[in-house]
Short mmCIF file of C-alpha atoms and ligand atoms in Angstrom, two decimals:
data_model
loop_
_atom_site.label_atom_id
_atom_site.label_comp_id
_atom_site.label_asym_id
_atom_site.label_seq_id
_atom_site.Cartn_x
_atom_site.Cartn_y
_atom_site.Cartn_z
CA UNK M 1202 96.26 25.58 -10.75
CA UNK M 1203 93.04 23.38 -10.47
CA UNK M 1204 91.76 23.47 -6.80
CA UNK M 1205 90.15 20.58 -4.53
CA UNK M 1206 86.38 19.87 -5.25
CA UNK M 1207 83.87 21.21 -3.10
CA UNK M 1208 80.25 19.84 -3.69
CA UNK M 1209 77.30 22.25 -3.52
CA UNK M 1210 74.98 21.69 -0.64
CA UNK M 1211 72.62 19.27 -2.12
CA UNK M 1212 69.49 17.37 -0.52
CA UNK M 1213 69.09 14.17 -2.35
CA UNK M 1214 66.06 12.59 -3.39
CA UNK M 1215 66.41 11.56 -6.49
CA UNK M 1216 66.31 7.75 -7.48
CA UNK M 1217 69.91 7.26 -5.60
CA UNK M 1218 72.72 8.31 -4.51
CA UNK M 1219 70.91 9.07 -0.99
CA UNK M 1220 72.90 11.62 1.17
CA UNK M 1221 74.96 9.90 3.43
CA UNK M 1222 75.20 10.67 7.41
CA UNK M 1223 78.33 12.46 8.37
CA UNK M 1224 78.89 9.30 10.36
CA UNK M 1225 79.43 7.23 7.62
CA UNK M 1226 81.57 9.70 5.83
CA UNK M 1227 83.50 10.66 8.62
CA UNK M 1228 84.37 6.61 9.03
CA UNK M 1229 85.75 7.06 5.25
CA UNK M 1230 88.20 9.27 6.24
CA UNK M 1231 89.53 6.63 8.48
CA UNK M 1232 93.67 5.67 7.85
CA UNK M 1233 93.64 3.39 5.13
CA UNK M 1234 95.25 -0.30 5.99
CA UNK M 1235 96.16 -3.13 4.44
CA UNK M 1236 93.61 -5.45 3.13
CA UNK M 1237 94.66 -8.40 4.36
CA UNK M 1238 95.19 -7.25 7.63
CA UNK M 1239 94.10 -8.59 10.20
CA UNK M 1240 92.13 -5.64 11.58
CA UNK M 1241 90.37 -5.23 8.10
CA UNK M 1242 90.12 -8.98 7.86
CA UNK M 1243 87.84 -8.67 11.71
CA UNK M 1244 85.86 -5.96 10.31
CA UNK M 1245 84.85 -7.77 7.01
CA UNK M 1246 83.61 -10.89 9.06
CA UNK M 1247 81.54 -8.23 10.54
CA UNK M 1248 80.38 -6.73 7.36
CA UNK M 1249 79.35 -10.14 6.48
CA UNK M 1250 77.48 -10.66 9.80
CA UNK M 1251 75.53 -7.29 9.21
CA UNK M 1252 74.83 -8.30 5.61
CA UNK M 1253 73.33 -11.32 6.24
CA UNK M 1254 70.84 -9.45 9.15
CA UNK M 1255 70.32 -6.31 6.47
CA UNK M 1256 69.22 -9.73 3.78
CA UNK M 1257 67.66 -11.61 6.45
CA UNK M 1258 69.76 -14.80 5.88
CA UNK M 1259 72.12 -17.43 7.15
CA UNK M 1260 73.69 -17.37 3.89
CA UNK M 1261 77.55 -18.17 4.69
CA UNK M 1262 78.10 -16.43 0.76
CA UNK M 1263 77.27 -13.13 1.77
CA UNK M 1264 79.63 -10.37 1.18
CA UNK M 1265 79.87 -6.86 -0.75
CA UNK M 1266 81.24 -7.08 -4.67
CA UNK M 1267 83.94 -4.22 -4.95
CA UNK M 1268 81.96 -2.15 -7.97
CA UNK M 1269 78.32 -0.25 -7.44
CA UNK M 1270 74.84 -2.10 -8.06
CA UNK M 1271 75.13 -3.12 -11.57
CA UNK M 1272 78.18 -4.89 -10.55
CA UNK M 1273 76.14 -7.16 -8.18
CA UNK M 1274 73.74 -7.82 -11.25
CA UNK M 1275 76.50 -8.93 -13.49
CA UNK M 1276 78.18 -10.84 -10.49
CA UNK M 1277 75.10 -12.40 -9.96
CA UNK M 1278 74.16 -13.33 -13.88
CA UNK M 1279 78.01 -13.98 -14.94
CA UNK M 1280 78.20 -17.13 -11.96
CA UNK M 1281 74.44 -18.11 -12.26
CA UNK M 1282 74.05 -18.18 -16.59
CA UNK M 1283 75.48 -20.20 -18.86
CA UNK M 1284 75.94 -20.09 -22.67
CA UNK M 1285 72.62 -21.23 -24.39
CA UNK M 1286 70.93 -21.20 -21.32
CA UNK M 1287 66.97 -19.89 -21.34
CA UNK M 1288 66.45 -17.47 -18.67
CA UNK M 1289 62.66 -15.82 -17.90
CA UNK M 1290 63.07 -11.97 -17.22
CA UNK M 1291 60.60 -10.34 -15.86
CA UNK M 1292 60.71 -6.74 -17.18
CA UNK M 1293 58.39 -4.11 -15.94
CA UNK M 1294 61.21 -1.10 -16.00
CA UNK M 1295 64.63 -0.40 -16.97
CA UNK M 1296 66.42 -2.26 -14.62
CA UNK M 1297 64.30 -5.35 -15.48
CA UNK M 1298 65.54 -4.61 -19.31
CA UNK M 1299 68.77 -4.43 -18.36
CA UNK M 1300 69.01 -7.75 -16.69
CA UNK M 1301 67.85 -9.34 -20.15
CA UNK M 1302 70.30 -7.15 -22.04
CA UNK M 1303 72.89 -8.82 -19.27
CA UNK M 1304 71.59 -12.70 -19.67
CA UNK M 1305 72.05 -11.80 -23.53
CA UNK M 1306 75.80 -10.55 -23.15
CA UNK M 1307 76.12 -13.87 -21.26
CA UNK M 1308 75.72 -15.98 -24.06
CA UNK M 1309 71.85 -16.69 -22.27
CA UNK M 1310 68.53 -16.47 -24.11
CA UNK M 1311 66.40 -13.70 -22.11
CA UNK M 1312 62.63 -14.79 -22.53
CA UNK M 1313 60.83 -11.68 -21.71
CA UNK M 1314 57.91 -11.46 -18.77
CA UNK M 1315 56.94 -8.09 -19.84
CA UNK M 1316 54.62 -5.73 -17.60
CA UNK M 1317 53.48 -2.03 -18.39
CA UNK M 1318 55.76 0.19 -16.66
CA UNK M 1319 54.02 1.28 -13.54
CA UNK M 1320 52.69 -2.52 -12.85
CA UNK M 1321 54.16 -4.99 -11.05
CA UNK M 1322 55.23 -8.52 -12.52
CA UNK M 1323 52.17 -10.86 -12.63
CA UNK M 1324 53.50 -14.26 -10.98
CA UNK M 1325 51.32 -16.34 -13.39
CA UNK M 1326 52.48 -15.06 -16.51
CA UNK M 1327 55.68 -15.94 -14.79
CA UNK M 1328 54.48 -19.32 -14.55
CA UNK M 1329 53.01 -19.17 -18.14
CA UNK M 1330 56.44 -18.23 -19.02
CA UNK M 1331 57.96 -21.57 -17.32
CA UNK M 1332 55.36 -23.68 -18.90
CA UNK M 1333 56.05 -22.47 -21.96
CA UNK M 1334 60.51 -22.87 -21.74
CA UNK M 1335 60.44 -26.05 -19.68
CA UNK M 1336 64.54 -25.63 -20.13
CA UNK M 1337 64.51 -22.64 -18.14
CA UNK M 1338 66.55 -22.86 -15.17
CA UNK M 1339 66.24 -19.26 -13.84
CA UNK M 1340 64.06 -16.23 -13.32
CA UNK M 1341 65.19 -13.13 -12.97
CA UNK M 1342 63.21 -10.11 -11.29
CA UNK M 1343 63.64 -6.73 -9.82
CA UNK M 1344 62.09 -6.62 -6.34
CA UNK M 1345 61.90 -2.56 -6.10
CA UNK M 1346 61.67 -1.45 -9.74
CA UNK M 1347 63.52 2.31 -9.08
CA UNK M 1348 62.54 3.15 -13.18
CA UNK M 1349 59.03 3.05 -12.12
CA UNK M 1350 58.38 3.21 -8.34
CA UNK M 1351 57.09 -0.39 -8.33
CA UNK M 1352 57.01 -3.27 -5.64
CA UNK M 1353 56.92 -6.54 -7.35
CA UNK M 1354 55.86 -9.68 -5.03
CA UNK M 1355 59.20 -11.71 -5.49
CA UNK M 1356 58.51 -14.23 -2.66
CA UNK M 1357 55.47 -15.24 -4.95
CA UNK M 1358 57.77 -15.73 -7.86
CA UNK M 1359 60.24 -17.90 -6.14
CA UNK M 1360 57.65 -20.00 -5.49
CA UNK M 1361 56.41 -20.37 -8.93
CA UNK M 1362 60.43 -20.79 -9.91
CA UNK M 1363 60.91 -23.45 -7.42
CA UNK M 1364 57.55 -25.18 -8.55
CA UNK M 1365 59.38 -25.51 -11.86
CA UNK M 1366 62.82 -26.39 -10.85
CA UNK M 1367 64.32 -22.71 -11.43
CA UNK M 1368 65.89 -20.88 -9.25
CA UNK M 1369 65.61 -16.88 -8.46
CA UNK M 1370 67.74 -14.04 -8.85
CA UNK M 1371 66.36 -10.66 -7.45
CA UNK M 1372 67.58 -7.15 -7.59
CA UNK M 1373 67.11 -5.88 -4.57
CA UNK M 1374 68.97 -2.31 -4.95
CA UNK M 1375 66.69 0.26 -3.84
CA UNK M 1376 64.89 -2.50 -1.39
CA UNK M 1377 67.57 -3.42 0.92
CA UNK M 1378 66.80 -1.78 3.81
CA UNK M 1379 63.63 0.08 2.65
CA UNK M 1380 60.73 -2.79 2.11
CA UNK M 1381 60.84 -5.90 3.61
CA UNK M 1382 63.22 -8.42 2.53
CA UNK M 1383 63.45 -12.05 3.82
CA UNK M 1384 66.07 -13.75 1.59
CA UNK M 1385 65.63 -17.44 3.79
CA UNK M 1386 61.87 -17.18 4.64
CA UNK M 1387 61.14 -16.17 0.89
CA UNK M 1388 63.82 -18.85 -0.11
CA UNK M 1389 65.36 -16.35 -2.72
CA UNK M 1390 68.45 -17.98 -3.99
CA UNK M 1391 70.54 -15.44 -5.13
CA UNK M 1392 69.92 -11.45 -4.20
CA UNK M 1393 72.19 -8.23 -5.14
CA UNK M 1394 71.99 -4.88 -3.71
CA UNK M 1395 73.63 -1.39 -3.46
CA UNK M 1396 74.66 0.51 -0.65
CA UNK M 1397 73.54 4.30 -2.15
CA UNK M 1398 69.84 3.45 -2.05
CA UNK M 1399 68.36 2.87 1.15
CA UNK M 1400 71.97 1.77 3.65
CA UNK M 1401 72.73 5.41 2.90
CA UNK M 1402 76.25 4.84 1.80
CA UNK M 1403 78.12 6.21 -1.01
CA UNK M 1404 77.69 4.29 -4.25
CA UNK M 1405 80.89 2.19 -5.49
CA UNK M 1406 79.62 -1.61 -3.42
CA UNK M 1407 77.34 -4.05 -4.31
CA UNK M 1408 75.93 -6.95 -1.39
CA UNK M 1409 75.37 -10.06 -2.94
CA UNK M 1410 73.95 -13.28 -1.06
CA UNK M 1411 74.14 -16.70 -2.61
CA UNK M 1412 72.39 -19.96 -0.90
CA UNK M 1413 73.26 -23.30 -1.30
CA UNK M 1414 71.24 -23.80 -4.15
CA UNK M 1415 72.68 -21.01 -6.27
CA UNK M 1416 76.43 -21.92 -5.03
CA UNK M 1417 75.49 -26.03 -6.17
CA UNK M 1418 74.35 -24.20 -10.16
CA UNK M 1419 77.66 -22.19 -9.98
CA UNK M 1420 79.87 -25.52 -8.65
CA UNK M 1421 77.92 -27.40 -12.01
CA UNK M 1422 78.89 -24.82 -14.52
CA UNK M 1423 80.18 -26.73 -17.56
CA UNK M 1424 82.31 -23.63 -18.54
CA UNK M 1425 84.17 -21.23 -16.22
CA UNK M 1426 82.77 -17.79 -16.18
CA UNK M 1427 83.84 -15.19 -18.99
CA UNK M 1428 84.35 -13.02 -15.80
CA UNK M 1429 87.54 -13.20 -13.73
CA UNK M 1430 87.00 -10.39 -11.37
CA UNK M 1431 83.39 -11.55 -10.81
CA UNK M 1432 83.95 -15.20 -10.69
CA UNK M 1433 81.99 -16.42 -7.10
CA UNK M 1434 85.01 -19.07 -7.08
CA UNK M 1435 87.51 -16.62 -6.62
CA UNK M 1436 85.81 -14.16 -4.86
CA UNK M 1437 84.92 -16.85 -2.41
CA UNK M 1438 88.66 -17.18 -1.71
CA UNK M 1439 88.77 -13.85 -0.44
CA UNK M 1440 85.63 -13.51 1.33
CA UNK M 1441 85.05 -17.09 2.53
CA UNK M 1442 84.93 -18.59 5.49
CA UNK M 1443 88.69 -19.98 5.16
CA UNK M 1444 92.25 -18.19 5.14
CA UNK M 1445 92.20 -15.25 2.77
CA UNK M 1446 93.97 -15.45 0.01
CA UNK M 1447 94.68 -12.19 -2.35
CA UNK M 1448 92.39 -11.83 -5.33
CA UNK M 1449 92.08 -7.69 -6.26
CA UNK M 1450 92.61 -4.75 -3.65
CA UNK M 1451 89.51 -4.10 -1.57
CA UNK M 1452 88.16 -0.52 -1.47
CA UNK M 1453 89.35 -0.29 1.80
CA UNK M 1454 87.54 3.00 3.40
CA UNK M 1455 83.86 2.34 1.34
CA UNK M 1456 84.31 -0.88 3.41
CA UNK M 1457 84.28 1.06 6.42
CA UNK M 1458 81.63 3.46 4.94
CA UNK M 1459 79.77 0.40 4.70
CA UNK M 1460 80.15 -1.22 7.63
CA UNK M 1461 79.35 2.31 9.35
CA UNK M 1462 76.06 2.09 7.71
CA UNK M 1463 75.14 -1.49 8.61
CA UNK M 1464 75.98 -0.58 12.25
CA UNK M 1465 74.05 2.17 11.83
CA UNK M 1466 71.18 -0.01 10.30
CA UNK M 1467 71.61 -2.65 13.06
CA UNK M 1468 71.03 0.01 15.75
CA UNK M 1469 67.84 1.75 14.56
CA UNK M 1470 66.92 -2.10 13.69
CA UNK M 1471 65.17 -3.52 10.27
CA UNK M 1472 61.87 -3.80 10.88
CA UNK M 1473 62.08 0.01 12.50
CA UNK M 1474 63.63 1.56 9.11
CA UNK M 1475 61.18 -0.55 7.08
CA UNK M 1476 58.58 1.35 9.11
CA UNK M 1477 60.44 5.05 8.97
CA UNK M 1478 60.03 4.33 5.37
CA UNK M 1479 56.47 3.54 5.38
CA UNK M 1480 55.15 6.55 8.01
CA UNK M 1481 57.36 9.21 5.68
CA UNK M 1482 55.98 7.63 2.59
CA UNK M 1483 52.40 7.88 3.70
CA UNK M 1484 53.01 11.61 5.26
CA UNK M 1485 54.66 12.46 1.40
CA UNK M 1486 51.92 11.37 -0.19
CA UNK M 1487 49.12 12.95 1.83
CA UNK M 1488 51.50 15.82 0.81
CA UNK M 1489 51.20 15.70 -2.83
CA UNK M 1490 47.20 14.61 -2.75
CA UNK M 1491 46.85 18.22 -0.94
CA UNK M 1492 48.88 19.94 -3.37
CA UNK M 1493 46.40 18.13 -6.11
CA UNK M 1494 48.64 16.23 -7.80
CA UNK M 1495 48.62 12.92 -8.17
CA UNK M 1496 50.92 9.50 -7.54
CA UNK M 1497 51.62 7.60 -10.77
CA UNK M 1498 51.50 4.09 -9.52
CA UNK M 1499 48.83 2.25 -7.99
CA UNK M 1500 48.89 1.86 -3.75
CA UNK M 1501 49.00 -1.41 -2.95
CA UNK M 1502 52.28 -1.67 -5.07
CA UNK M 1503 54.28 1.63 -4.46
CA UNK M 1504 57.65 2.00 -3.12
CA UNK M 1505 57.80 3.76 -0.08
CA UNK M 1506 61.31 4.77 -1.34
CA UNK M 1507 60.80 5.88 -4.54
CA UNK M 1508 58.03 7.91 -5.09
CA UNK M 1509 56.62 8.47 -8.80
CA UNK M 1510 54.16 11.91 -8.99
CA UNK M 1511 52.40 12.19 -12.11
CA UNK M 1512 53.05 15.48 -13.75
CA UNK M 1513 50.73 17.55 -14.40
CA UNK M 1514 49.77 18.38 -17.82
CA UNK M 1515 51.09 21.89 -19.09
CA UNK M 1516 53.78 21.76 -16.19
CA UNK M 1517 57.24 21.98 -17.63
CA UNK M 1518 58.74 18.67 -16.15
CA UNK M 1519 62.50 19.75 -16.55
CA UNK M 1520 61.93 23.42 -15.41
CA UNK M 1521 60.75 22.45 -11.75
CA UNK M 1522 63.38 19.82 -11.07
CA UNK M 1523 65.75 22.25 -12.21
CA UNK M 1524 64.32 25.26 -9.93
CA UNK M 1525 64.33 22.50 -6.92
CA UNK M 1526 68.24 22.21 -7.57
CA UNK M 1527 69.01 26.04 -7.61
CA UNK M 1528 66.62 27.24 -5.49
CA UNK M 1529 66.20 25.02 -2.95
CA UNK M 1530 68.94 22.74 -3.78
CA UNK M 1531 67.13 19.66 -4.09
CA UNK M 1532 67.46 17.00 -6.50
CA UNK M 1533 65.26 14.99 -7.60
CA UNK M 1534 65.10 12.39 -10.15
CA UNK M 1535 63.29 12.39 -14.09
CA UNK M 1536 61.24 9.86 -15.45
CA UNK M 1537 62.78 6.87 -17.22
CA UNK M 1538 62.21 5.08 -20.41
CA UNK M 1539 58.55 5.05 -20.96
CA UNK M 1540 57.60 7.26 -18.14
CA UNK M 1541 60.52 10.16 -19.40
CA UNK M 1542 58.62 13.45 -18.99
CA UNK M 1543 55.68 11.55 -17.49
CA UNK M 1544 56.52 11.47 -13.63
CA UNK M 1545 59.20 12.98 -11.13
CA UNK M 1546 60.77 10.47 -9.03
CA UNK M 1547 61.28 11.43 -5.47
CA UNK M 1548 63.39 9.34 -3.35
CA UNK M 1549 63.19 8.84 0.58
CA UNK M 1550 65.78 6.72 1.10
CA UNK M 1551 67.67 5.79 4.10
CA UNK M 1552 68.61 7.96 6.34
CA UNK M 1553 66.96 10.87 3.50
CA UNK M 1554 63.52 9.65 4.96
CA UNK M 1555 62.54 12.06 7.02
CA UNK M 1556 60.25 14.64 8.22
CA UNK M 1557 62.22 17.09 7.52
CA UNK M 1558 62.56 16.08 3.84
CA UNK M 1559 59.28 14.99 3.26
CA UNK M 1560 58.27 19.09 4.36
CA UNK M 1561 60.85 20.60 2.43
CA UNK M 1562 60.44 18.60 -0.58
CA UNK M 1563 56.42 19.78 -0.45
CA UNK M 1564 57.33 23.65 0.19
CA UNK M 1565 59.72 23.29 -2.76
CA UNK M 1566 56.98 21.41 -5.41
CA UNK M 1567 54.45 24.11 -3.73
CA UNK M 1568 56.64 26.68 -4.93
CA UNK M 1569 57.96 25.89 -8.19
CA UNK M 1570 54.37 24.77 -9.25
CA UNK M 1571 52.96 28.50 -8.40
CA UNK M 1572 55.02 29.78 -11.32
C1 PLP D 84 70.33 1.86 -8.87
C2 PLP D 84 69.88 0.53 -9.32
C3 PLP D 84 70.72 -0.38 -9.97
C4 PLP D 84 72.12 -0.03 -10.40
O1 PLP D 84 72.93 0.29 -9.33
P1 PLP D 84 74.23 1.19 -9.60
O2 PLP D 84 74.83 1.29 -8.25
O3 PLP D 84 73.74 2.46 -10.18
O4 PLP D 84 75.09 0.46 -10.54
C5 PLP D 84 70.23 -1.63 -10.30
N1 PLP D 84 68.95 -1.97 -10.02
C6 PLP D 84 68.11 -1.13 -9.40
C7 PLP D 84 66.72 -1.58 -9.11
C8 PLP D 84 68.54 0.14 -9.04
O5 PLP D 84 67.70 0.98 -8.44
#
């Protein structure tokens, strides 16, 4: 017979998932009820209350996609590209890459803004870019680049979208929650996240905010979306404002998980976990400098999330993350793309940002490093 799952005892700081608070697992375990009930129906008009203070917005098209982060990219690209369409993407990591892979699949023409990875996106080649493809109608950017550890300055390229009649779309995965984020006061028109990053919440939803000017480019679409489970349309008939008509099954108890987490988020308050982040960040890396190693991306642009460490040369990359996991069972994450055996990635994320982690992640790297 095949027994129940137990998980090890893990820490997590990786890249994402973040461990989640017993709090928000324990509201999982919650009696499941009936979507559409009027209960559930209460507590998603708070979900989209605490969404729009976790984005900073007024937004009335806020609400979580039923499907983890890349969802909210693809929900975000399926309603805001159309076929033919020229869209600059600004790629200075993976998740940069795969947005233009996305616009692609779309039946869009991805015109690259390319970065090193381990930069941030350059606004004016952004603007070069829209100068260039006058017919571009959207930009596409990752505001915390996970890959690479990288803040990019996204309110800076709204503005130079806007200044040529594009609008913005902006990953905001691992920054929800973690780095500032004003989605009205940077005038970002359309903005997906994920709820394992930095809301501490299991992975499996995706927040998505749309303003008016996104929802007018979706309402113009000459051709329906491909998509019929992302479609903003019909999703908007389940989430809106008005009486709720069926359109899929919600995952009922990660909406509680959720909305757990935004209360939870809403209580210690944004600017105050922007700060946690910050003050652990800073106490990590003073960390690292003592052990004499160094941080792979340059100051004024790191995550305070995501940390990238160089490795050192003639250290076995794979070998300490894997004595971190059995020893001291920590995981942490591996470099990605062109930084693969290059840097560890060290998340403190959420409610993970802590003291305590930040120590025990440095007694762990202290050890495995000594051999
Ligand atoms: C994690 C992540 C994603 C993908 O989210 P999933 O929940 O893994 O699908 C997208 N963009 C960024 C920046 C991420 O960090």
């Amino acid at each position: 017979m095949t027994r129940s799952f137990t998980p090890p005892a893990r820490v997590l700081l990786g890249p994402g998932p973040s461990d989640v608070p017993a709090r928000v697992l324990l509201a999982m375990a919650r009696p499941t009820i009936g979507h559409l009930d009027p209960a559930f129906i209460a507590m998603m008009e708070e979900v989209k209350a605490l969404l729009q203070y976790a984005f900073q917005t007024r937004n009335g098209a806020t609400f979580p996609i039923s499907a983890p982060g890349s969802a909210g990219m693809e929900a975000c690209l399926a309603n805001l590209v159309e076929p033919g369409e020229v869209v600059v993407v600004c790629r200075n990591g993976v998740f940069g890459g795969r947005m233009g892979d996305l616009v692609g699949r779309l039946g869009g023409v991805p015109v690259f803004v390319d970065s090193p990875f381990g930069e941030a996106v350059d606004p004016d080649q952004v603007a070069s870019a829209l100068k260039a493809h006058k017919d571009a109608r959207l930009v596409a950017c990752v505001h915390a680049e996970t890959s690479t550890g990288v803040l990019s300055d996204v309110r800076a390229i709204a503005q130079v979208a806007h200044a040529h009649g594009a609008l913005v779309a902006v990953d905001a995965v691992t920054a929800l929650g973690g780095v500032p984020l004003a989605v009205d006061e940077w005038e970002l028109d359309a903005v997906y996240a994920g709820t394992q990053k930095c809301l501490s919440c299991p992975p499996g939803l995706a927040p998505l905010t749309f303003n008016e000017r996104a929802l007018a480019k979706v309402r113009a679409r000459s051709h329906k979306t491909a998509s019929w489970f992302l479609d903003l349309n019909l999703l908007m008939g389940y989430w809106g404002a008005g009486g709720r008509t069926y359109h899929h099954t919600a995952p009922i108890n990660m909406l509680y998980a959720l909305h757990e987490a935004l209360v939870m988020l809403e209580e210690e308050g944004l600017e105050a976990s922007w700060a946690r982040h910050r003050v652990m960040h800073e106490r990590f890396v003073a960390g690292i400098e003592a052990l004499g190693l160094d941080m792979a991306v340059a100051p004024a642009i790191r995550l305070p999330q995501l940390n990238s460490v160089s490795v050192p040369s003639g250290v076995d990359e794979a070998r300490v993350r894997r004595r971190l996991l059995e020893e001291w069972g920590i995981e942490i994450g591996a470099g990605l793309g062109e930084l693969a055996g290059r840097v560890w990635r060290i998340g403190l994320m959420g409610a993970g940002s802590n003291v305590r982690n930040v120590n025990l992640c440095l007694d762990a790297l202290r050890a495995a490093l000594a051999g």
